[in-house]
XYZ file of C-alpha atoms in Angstrom:
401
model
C -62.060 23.867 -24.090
C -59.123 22.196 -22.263
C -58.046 21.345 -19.253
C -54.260 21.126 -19.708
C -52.029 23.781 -18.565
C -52.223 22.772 -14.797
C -48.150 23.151 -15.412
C -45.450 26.071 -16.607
C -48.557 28.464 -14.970
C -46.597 32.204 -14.260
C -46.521 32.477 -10.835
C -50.364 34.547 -9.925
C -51.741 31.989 -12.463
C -52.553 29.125 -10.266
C -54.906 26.258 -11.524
C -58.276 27.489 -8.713
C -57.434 30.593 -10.553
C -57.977 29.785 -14.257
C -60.567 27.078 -13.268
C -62.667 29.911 -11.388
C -62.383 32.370 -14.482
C -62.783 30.111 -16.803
C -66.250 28.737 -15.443
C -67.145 32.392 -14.813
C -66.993 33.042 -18.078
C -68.093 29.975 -19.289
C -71.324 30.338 -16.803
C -72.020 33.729 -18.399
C -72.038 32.218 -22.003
C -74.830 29.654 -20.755
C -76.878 32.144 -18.738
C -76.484 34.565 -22.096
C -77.930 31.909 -24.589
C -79.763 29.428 -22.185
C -79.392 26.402 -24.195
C -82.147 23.508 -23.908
C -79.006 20.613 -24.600
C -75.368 21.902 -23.787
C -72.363 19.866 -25.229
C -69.042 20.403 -23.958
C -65.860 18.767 -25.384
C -62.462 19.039 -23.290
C -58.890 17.900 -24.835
C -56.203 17.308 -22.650
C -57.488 16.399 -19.750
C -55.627 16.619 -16.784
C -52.754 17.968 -19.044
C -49.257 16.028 -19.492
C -48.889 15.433 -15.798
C -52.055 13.517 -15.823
C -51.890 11.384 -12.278
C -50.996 14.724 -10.211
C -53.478 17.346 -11.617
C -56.572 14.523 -11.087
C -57.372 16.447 -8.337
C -58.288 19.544 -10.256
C -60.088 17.733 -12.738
C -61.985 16.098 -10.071
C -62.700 19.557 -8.745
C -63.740 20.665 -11.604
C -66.323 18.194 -12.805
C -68.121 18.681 -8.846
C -68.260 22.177 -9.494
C -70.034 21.711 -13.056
C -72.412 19.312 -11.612
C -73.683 20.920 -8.587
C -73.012 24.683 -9.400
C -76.081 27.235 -9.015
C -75.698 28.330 -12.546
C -76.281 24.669 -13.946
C -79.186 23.989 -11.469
C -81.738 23.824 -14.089
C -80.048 20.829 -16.037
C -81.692 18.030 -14.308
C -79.537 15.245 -16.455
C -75.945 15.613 -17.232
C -73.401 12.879 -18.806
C -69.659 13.301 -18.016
C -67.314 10.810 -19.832
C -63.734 11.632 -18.880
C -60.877 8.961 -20.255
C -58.664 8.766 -17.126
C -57.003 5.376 -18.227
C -53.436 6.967 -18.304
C -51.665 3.456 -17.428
C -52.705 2.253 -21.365
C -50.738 3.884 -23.680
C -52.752 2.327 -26.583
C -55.970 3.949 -25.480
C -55.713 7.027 -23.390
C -57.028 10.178 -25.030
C -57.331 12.323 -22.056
C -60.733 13.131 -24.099
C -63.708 14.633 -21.803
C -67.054 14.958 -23.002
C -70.179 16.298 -20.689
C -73.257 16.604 -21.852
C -76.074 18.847 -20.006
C -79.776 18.585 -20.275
C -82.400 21.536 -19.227
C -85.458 20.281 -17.148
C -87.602 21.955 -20.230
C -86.576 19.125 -22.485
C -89.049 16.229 -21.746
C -88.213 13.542 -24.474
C -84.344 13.117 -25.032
C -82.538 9.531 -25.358
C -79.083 8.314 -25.896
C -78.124 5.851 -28.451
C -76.882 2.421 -26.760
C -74.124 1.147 -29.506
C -74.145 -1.972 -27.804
C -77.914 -2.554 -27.704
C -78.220 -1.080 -31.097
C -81.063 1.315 -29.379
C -81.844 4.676 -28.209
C -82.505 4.559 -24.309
C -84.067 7.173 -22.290
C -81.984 9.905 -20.758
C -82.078 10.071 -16.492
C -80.409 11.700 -13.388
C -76.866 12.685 -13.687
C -73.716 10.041 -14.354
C -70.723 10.322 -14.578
C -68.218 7.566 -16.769
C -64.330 7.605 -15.985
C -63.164 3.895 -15.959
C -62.089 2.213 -19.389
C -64.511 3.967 -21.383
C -63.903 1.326 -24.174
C -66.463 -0.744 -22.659
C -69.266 2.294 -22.291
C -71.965 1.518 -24.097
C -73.063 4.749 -24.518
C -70.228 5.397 -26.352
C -67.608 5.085 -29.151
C -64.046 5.772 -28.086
C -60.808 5.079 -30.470
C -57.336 6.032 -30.671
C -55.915 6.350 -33.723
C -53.828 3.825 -34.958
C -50.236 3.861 -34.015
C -48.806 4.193 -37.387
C -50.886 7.618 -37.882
C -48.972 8.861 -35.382
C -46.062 11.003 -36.178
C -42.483 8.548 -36.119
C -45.100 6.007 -34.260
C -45.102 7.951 -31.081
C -47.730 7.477 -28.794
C -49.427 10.612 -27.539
C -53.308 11.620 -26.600
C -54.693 12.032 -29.635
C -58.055 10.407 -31.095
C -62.268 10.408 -30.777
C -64.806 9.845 -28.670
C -68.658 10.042 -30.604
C -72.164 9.931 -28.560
C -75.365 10.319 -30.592
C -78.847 11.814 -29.192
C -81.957 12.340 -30.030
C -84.320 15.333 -29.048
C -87.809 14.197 -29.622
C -87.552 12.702 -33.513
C -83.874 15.239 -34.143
C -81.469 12.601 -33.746
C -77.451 13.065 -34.533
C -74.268 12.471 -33.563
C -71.453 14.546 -31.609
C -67.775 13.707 -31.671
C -65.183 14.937 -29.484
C -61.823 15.055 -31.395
C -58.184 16.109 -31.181
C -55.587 15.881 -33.913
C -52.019 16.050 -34.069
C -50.281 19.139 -33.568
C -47.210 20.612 -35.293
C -44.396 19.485 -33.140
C -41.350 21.648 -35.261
C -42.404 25.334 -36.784
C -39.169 24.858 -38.372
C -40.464 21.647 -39.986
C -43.748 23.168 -40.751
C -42.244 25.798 -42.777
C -40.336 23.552 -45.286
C -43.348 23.059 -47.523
C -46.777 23.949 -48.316
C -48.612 22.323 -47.086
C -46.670 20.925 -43.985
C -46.131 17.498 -43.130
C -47.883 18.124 -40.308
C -51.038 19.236 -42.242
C -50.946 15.606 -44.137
C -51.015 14.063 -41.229
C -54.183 15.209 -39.357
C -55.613 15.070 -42.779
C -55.140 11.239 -42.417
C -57.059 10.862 -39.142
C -59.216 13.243 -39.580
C -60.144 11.050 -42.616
C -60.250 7.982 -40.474
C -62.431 9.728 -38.222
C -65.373 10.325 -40.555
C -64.673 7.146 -42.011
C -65.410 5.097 -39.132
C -68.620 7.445 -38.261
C -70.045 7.252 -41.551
C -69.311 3.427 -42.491
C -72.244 0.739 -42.510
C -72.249 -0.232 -38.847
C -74.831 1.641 -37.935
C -77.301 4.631 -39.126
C -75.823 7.596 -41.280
C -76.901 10.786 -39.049
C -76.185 14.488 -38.794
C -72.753 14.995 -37.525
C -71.083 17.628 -35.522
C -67.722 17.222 -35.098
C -65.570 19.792 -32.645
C -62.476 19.408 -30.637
C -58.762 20.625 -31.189
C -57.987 19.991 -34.583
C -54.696 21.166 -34.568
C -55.350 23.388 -37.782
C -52.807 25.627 -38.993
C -52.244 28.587 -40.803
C -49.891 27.538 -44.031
C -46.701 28.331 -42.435
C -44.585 28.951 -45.479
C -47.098 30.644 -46.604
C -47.481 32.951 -43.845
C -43.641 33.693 -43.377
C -43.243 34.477 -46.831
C -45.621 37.274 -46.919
C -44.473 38.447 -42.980
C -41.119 38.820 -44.397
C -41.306 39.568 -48.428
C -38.377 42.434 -48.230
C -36.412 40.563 -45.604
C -33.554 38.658 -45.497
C -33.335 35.722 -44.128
C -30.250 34.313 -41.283
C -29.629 30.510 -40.597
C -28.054 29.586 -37.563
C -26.701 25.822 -36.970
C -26.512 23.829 -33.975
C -22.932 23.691 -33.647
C -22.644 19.890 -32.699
C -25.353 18.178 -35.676
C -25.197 21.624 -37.955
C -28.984 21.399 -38.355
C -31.105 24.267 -38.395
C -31.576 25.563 -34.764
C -32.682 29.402 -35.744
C -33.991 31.475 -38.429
C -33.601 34.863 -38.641
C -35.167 37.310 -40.958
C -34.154 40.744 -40.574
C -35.128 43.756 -42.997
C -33.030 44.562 -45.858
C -33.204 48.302 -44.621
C -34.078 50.169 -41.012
C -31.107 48.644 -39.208
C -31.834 45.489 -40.224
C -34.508 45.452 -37.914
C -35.344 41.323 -36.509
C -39.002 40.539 -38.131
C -39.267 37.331 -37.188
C -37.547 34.544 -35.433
C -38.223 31.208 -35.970
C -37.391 28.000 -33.709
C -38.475 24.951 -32.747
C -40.801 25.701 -30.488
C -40.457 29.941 -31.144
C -42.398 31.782 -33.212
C -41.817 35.435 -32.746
C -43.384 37.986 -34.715
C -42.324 41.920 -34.696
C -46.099 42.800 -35.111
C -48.744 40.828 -32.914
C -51.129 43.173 -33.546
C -52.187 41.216 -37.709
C -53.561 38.226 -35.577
C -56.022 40.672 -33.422
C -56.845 43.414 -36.387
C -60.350 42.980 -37.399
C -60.458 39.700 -35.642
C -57.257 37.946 -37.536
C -59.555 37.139 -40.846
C -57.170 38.380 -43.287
C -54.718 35.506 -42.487
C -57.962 33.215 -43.055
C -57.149 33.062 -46.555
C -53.995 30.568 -45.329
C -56.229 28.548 -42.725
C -56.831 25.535 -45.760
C -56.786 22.723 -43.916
C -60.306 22.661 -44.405
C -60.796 22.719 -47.989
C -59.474 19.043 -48.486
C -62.643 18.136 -46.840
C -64.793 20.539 -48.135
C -67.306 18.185 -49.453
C -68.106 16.369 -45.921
C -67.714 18.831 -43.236
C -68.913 22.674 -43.132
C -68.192 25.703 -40.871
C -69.955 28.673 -40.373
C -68.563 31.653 -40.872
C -64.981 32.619 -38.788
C -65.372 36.019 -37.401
C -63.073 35.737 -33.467
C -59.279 35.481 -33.442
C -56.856 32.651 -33.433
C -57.876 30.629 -30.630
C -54.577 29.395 -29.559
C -51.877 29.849 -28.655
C -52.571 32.675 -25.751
C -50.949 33.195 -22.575
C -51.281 31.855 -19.704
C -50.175 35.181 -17.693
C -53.510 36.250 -15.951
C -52.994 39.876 -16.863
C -52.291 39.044 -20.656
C -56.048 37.942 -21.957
C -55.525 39.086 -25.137
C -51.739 37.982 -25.596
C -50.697 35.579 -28.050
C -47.636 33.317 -26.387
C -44.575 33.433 -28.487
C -44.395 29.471 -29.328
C -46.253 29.033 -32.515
C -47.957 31.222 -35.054
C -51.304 31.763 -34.138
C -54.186 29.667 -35.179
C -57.417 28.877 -35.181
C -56.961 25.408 -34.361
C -60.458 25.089 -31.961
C -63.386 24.377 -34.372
C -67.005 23.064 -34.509
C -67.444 21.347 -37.528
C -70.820 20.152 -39.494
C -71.828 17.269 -41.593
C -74.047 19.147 -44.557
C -77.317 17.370 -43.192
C -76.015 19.001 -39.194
C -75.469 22.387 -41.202
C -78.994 22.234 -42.992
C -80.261 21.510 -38.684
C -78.593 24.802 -37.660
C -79.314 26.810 -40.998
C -83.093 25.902 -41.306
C -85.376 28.773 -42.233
C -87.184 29.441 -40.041
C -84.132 30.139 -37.951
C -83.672 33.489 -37.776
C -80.182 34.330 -38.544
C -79.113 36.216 -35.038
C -80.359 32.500 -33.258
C -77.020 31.466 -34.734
C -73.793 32.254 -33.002
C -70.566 31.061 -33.534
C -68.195 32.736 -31.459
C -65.170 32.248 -28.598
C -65.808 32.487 -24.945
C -63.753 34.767 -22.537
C -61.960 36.997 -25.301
C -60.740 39.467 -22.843
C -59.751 36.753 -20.421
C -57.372 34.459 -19.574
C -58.860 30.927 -20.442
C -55.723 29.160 -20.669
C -53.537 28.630 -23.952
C -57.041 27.799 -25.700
C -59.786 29.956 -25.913
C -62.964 27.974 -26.076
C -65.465 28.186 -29.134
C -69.176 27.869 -28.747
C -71.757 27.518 -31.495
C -75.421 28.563 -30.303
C -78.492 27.414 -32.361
C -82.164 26.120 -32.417
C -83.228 22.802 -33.655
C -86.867 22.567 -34.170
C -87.918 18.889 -32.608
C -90.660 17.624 -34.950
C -90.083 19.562 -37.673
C -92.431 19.905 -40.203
C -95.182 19.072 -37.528
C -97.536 21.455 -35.942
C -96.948 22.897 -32.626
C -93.397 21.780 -33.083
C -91.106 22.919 -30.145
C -87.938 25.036 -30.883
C -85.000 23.867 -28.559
C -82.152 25.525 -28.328
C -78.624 23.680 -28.504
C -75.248 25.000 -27.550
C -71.468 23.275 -28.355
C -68.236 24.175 -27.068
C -65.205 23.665 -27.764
């Protein structure tokens, strides 16, 4: 989920709006699978006009905590990284963690202390969460960012145990492609190589030797993309293709492809920040999944994080028109760039057994709605605490993205 977008809103799309369908729908997705321990990783908080939209973030976080439909999670964690003023470690990362008054025997790990401590009441963290000791928080380092150029990009891990279930939950959010007319060049983009690098770093740092190896989940805005060139090519096989030049630099402003035939109808136009497509309707069809054979950023890490199966649509990048739930924005090509990811020892959690399949859901939250330019992604399942022991209890987690 994020909480950008308190900007550019058309005009009946007012932040109380969003914010008051987005936790409707949001509410209904708890009351529908009643999870036991509810994660809930934010990107962007605050959006790009951080100091002046603090107020609806603040708003936000007092409605979560003391809302009827969250009155049966007794203990809640909020970490929200509001140190805008330090370029070298704002994230704008928010992580809040919810705990049903069924769950007796939960404790958070203390990285400081080196120890798992008891879970009680209801905190919230929003100073310089470097020095949290209930968490790890990083930005990536400078040179991983694109031509060096600070933006809000990097992780924030917590790890929990639930009775003797114990693993760790990282909040992440990777680069994004700031050109589609870059991204098109090759295959794969530069942009691709580039959250493949801190994504990298990322399971790096929470696999190294400082502390235990645990189950992972990993989820966030990864910034995937669909292979651009990839994509175009096969939008526009029997088209031809127009290059227009800035007049004063002669680079590439706008490309044009047009059909060789029927009037030389405009397929698709491509821009910096313009991606429009003559036929919307490929990214909704069945869900989007044919165009998941060009969503590879994945496949590079194939052997150290796993996804369950895809089956809603591109999750970004929508728009932000109340009326227009289902509406992609014309900026970029759709993608699924909102994903919960597993370590194989998190997937073999979810995927025991004695689960029984339908227990699993993976699946976006307000698809008819408008939740902002990201729709949120949830991933439902049951852990059994004490597995392997008799009278084990089943508890039931939920993530979102």
């Amino acid at each position: 989920m994020r909480k950008d977008s308190f900007r550019r809103f058309p005009q009946e799309t007012t932040p109380e709006n969003l914010q008051k369908t987005w936790l409707r729908e949001f509410y209904q997705t708890v009351q529908t699978h009643k999870p036991h321990f509810l994660a809930v990783h934010c990107q962007e908080v605050g959006g790009k006009n951080y100091e002046a939209s603090m107020s609806h973030v603040d708003c936000f976080v007092k409605e979560l905590l003391s809302s009827d439909a969250m009155k049966e999670y007794s203990r809640a964690r909020v970490y929200l990284d509001e140190n805008y003023k330090s370029q070298e470690h704002f994230t704008a990362l928010g992580s809040f963690y919810f705990i049903h008054e069924s769950l007796k025997n939960i404790h958070q790990f203390d990285f400081k202390a080196k120890k798992f401590k008891k879970v009680v009441g209801k905190e919230t963290y929003s100073d310089t969460l470097e020095s949290t000791p209930s968490l790890e928080k990083e930005k990536f380092p400078q040179d991983y960012f694109p031509e060096c150029k600070w933006s809000r990009k990097g992780f924030i891990r917590t790890r929990w145990a639930l009775a003797d279930c114990a693993f760790d939950l990282v909040n992440i959010h990777l680069f994004h492609d700031a050109s589609n007319l870059v991204a098109w060049e090759k295959s794969p983009s530069v942009y691709s190589g580039t959250r493949q690098k801190a994504l990298g770093y990322v399971l790096d740092r929470i696999t190294d030797q400082r502390f235990e190896r645990l189950p992972y989940f990993v989820f966030g805005d990864f910034n995937f993309r669909l292979d651009s060139k990839q994509v175009i090519e096969t939008f526009c096989s029997t088209a031809t293709m127009q290059t227009v030049r800035a007049a004063d630099t002669n680079e590439v402003d706008k490309l044009i492809f047009r059909e060789s035939d029927n009037d030389r109808k405009v397929v698709l136009q491509l821009e910096k920040k313009l991606f429009s497509y003559v036929n919307q309707d490929v990214f909704r069809e069945n869900n989007g999944t044919s165009l998941l054979e060009y969503d590879k950023e994945l496949s590079v890490f194939k052997d150290r994080l796993h996804e369950l199966e895809i089956s809603f649509p591109p999750s970004y990048p929508y728009s932000e028109d109340s009326s227009q739930g289902k509406q992609y924005m014309n900026t970029r090509c759709p993608a699924w760039c909102d994903r919960i990811l597993l370590s194989a020892s998190a997937r073999d959690l979810v995927l025991k057994p004695e689960n029984e399949e339908k227990s699993v859901v993976y699946d976006n939250i307000g698809p008819n709605v408008c939740m902002g330019d990201h729709k949120p992604v949830f991933l439902s399942f049951r852990i059994t605490a004490g597995a392997g022991k008799p009278n084990a209890n089943k508890h039931k987690c939920c993530v979102v993205q």
